[in-house]
XYZ file of C-alpha atoms in Angstrom:
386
model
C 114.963 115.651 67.666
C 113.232 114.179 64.473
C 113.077 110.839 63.724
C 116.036 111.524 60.844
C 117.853 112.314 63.842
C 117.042 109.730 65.992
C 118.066 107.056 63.606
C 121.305 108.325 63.499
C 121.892 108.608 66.966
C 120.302 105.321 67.628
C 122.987 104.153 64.506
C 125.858 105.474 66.860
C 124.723 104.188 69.725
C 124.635 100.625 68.387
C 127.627 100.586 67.099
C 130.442 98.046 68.384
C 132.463 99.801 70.836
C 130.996 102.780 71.071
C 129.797 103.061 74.660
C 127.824 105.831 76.728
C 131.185 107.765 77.125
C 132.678 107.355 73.657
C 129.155 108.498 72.216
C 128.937 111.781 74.699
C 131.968 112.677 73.353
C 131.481 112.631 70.216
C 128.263 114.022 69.829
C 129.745 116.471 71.982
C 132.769 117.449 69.578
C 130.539 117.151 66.276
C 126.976 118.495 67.443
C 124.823 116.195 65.968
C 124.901 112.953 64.485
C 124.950 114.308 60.921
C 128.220 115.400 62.237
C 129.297 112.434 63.457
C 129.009 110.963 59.972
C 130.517 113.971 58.039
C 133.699 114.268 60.693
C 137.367 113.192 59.392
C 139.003 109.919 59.788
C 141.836 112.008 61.453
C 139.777 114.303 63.773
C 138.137 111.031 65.114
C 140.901 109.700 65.991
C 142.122 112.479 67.823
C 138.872 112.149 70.391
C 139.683 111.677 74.067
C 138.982 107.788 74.192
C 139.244 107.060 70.513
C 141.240 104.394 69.043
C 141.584 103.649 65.086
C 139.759 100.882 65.805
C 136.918 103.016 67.213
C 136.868 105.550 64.912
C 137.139 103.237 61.830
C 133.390 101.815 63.120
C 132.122 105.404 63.690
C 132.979 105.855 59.814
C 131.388 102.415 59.192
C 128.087 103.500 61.113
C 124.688 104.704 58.679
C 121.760 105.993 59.626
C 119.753 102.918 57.830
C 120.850 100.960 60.701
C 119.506 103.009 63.130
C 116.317 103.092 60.899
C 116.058 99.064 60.600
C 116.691 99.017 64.711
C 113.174 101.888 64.801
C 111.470 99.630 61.934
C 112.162 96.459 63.828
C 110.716 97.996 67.205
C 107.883 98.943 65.986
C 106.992 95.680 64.191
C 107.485 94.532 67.353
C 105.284 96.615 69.104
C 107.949 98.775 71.048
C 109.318 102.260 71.007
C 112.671 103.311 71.284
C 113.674 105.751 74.078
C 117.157 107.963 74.045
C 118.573 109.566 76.827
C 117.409 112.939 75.875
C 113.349 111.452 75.392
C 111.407 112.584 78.337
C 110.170 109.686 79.051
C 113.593 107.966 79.553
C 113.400 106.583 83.138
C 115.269 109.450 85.180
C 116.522 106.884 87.662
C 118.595 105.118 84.442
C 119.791 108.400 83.958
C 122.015 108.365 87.043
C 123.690 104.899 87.695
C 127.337 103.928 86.019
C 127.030 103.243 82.590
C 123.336 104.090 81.331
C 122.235 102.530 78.656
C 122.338 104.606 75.544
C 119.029 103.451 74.410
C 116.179 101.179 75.446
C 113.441 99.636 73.311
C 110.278 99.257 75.332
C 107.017 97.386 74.402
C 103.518 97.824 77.014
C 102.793 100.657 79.153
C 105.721 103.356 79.347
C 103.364 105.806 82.298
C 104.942 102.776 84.478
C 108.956 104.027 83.610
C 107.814 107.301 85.918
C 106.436 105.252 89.034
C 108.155 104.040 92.229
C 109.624 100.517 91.530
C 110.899 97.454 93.253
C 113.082 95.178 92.200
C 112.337 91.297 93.031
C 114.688 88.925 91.828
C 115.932 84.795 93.152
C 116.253 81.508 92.208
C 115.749 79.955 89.028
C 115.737 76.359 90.598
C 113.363 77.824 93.976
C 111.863 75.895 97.096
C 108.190 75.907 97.557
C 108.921 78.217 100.343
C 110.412 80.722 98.189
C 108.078 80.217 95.750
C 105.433 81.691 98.133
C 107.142 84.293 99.640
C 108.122 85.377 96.305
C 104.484 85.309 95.402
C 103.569 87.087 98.851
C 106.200 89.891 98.414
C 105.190 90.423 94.699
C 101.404 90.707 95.555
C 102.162 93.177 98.754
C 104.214 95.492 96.266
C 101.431 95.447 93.229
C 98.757 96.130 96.050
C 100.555 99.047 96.976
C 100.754 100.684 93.653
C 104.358 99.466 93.865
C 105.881 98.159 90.134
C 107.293 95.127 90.677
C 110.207 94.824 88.291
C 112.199 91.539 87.903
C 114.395 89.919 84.721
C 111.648 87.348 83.276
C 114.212 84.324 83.793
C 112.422 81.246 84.631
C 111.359 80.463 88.309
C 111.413 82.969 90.807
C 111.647 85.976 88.164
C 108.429 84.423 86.242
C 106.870 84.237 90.052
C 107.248 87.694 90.693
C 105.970 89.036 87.525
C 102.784 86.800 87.204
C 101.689 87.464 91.224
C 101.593 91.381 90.516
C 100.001 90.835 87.380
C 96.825 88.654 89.033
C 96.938 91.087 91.487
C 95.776 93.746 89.380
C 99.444 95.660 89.419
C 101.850 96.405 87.139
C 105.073 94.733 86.460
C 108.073 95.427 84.201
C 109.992 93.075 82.576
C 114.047 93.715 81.676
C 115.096 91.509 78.788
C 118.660 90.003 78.081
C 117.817 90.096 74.668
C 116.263 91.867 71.816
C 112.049 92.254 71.481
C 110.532 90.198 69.262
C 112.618 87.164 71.160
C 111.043 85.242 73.508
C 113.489 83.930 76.584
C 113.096 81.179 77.790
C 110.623 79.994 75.250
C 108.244 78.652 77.908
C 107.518 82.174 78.830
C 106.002 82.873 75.589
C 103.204 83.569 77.490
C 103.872 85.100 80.086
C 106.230 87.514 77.552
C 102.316 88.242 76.183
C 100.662 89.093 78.663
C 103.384 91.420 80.346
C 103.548 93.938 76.835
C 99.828 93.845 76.794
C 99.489 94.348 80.706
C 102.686 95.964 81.769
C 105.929 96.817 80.274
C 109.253 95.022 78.422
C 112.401 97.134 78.322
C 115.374 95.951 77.070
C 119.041 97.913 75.898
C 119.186 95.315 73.075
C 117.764 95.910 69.144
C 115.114 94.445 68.346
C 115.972 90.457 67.636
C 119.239 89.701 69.203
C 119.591 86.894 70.820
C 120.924 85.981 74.596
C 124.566 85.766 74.984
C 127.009 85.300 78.214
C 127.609 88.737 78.585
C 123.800 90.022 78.094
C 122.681 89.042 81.583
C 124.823 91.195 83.951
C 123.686 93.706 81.935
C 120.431 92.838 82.023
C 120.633 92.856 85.478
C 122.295 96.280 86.110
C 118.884 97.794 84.926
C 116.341 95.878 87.204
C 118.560 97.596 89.456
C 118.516 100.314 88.297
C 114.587 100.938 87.749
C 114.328 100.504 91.317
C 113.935 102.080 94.844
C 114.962 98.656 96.273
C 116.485 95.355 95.456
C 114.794 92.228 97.175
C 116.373 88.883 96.993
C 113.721 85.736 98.138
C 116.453 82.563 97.311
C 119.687 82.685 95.933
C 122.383 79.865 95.629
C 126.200 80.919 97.042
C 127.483 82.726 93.828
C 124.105 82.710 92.064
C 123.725 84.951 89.516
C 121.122 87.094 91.555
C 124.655 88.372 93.362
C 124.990 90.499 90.045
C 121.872 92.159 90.634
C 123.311 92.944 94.137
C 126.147 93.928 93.160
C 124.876 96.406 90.690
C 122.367 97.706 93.264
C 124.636 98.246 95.985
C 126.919 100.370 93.192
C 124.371 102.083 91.989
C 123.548 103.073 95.879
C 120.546 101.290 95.842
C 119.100 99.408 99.150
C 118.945 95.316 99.313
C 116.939 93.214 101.204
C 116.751 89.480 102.018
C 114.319 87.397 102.854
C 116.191 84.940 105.411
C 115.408 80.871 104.929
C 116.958 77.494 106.528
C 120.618 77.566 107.578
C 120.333 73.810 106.118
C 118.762 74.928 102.666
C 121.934 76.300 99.531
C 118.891 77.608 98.341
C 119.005 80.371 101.106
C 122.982 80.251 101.835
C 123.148 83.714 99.227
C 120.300 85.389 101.442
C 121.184 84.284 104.243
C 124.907 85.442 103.933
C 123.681 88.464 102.739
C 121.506 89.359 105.633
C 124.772 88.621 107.743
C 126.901 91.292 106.161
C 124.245 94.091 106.158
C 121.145 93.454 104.152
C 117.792 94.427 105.812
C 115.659 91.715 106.499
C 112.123 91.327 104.449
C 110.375 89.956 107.223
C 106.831 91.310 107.081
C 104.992 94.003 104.722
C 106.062 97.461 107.050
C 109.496 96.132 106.157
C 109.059 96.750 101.988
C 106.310 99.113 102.453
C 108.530 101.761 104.501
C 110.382 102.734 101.653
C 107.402 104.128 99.710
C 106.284 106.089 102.233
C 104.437 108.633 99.160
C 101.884 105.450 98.839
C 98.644 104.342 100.681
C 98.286 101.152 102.659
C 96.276 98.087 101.190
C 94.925 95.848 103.424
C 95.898 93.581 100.894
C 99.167 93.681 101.664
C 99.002 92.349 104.628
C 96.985 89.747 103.623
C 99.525 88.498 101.006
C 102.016 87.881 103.436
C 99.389 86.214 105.413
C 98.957 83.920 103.016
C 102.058 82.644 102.211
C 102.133 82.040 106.324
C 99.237 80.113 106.002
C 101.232 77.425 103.816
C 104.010 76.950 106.779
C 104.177 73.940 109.225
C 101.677 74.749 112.333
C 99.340 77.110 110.259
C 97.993 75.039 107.433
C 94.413 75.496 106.715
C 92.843 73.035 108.842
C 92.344 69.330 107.410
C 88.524 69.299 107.719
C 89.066 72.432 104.790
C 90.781 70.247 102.462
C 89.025 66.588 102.696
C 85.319 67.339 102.558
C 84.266 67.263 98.936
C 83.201 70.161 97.004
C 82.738 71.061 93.248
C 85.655 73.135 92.425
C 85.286 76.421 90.357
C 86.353 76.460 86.197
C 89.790 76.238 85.619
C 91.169 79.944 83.941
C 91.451 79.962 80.198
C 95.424 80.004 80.035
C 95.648 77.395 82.181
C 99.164 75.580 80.237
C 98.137 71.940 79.586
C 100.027 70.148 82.175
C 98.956 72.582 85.184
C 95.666 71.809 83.410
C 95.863 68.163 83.548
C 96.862 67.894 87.251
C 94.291 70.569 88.211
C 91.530 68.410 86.832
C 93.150 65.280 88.852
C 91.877 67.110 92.258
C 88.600 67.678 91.188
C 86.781 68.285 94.608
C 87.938 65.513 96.826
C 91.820 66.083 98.923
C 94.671 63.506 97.549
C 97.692 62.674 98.727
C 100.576 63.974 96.838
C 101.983 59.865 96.310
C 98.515 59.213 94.431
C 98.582 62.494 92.737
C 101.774 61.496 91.172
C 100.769 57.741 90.301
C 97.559 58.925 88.617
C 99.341 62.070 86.787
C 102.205 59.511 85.808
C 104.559 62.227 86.661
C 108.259 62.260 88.067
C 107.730 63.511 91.745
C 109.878 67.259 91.249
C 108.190 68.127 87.936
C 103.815 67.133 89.585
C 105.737 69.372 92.597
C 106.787 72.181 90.034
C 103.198 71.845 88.747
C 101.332 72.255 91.873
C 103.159 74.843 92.817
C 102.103 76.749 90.098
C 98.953 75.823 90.888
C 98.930 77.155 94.610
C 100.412 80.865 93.980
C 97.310 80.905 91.086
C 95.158 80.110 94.301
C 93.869 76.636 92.137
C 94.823 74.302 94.042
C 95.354 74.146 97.996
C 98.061 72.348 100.240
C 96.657 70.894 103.951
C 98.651 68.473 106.305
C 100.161 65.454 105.399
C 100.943 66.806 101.558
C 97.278 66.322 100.872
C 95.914 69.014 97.938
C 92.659 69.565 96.616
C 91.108 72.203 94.033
């Protein structure tokens, strides 16, 4: 298909109301989009699905706007990708209601490779935040792609552990490239179409809306082998995501968390109907049995055990002075500012937060940050050091 052609499917495809099915059949009845523009008012409207109101907007639809939507993408540094481009994920090509195109921005060789989906709460525990970090850095060791929906929290989690563990990640969008959601992602949103891959069913510069998440969602899904949910509130969002996976015949798994915690009352409730529990790496790691083992992996989990009660680094580690190593380059200014606070000697988190002049959740916010970038380190009695 030439590009002439392209922008006149991708003109039909964005037009209001004209869904995978509508726009099957009628590329179907007129052969090409060309077609499509060309065809009767009346022999539109005589299309298995068609409505006046329908057919009206096929009339209304010109191949400028599918050009603008290619001209936008590429200003934005993506590509668009139709059904019929081989490099359209195949596993899209099979779940209810494919998208009828995606605009992608990084690395498309990571569309073709065996995927996991990692999704949770936006408003996580520390515990989740490390087993989210854990299960992310397992998968990326692997050669797994860890795919998740670059919300804030446990989304942002996932996709910044495989990243600094030298794996790939894609990010699904509920919006348009070029848009940066939530804005404190900005740059995180950088270094994921430099270092991995954005994908998105929206043109280029729309913004979020209600309705843009669950389908949002249905695709991280969808990219996937596997669904795993680390926290998740009863009737949080992340339920869409199950939902969608266990339609799409996709498996879920759960990481299970306190009976006392909402936090874990979607997991947990989740494992009790069926889920498989994430419990250690084998349990992921069996369903790409086509990859190699990592040591690694096993040492991620480790590591997010090694921040439980009874198996903290020991507190002779974490009081004896030391110079600590230079802070990374991106460090954001706050994790900055705390991160310099704990400059060699331990500190209890009380004086941490009376000499950062921070409220208690947002310094905890910070240093957990801090701990899944391996900065800063948590021993007994809440005391953290660089």
């Amino acid at each position: 298909m030439t590009t002439a052609d392209l922008a006149g499917y991708l003109a039909l495809a964005l037009t209001p109301g004209i869904g995978p099915e509508r726009l099957r059949t009628l590329l179907a009845a007129t052969d090409t989009p060309d077609g499509a523009f060309s065809a009767p008012f009346a022999f539109l409207c005589t299309l298995p699905g068609y409505s006046r109101a329908s057919a009206t907007a096929v009339r209304a639809a010109r191949r400028e706007d599918g050009e603008r939507a290619i001209a936008r993408a590429a200003a934005a540094g993506g590509t668009v990708l139709a059904p019929f481009d081989r490099r359209y994920p195949p596993a899209l090509h099979v779940i209810p209601d494919p998208p009828t195109a995606l605009f992608c921005a990084g690395d498309l060789s990571l569309l073709d490779r065996a995927a996991v989906a990692i999704v949770g709460s936006r408003d996580h525990s520390d515990y989740g935040a490390r087993v989210c970090a854990a299960v992310s850095r397992c998968a990326a060791s692997a050669g797994v792609v860890v795919v998740s929906g670059m919300a804030r929290g446990l989304d942002a989690i996932a996709h910044r552990a495989a990243l600094d563990a030298g794996g790939p990640s894609i990010g699904v969008l509920g919006n348009g490239l070029g848009v940066v959601y939530p804005a404190a992602n900005r740059a995180l949103y950088e270094r994921m179409q430099s270092g991995g891959l954005l994908v998105t069913e929206f043109p280029p510069g729309e913004r979020p809306h209600a309705g843009s998440f669950p389908r949002r969602n249905r695709l991280i899904s969808g990219l996937t082998r596997v669904t795993v949910v680390i926290e998740a509130r009863a009737g949080s969002g992340t339920m869409i995501t199950v939902d969608a996976a266990l339609e799409q015949g996709r498996d879920v798994m759960a990481v299970p968390g306190p009976i006392t915690s909402p936090l874990s009352v979607g997991t947990n409730r989740l494992l009790r109907d069926g889920a498989i529990p994430l419990l250690e790496p084998q349990d992921l790691l069996g369903f790409y049995p086509e990859l190699e083992r990592s040591d690694k992996s096993a040492e991620s989990f480790a590591s997010a055990r090694s921040g439980a009660a009874g198996s903290e680094p020991s507190s002779a580690s974490l009081t004896t002075s030391a110079v600590a190593a230079p802070l990374p380059d991106d460090l954001p200014h706050a994790e900055r500012e705390i991160a310099m606070l704990l400059d060699g000697a331990a500190m209890h988190i009380d004086a941490v937060a009376e000499r950062a002049g921070r409220p208690l959740p947002e310094l905890l916010a910070i240093l957990s940050t801090l701990e899944i970038r391996g900065i800063v380190q948590q021993g007994p009695g809440r005391m953290f050091r660089r």
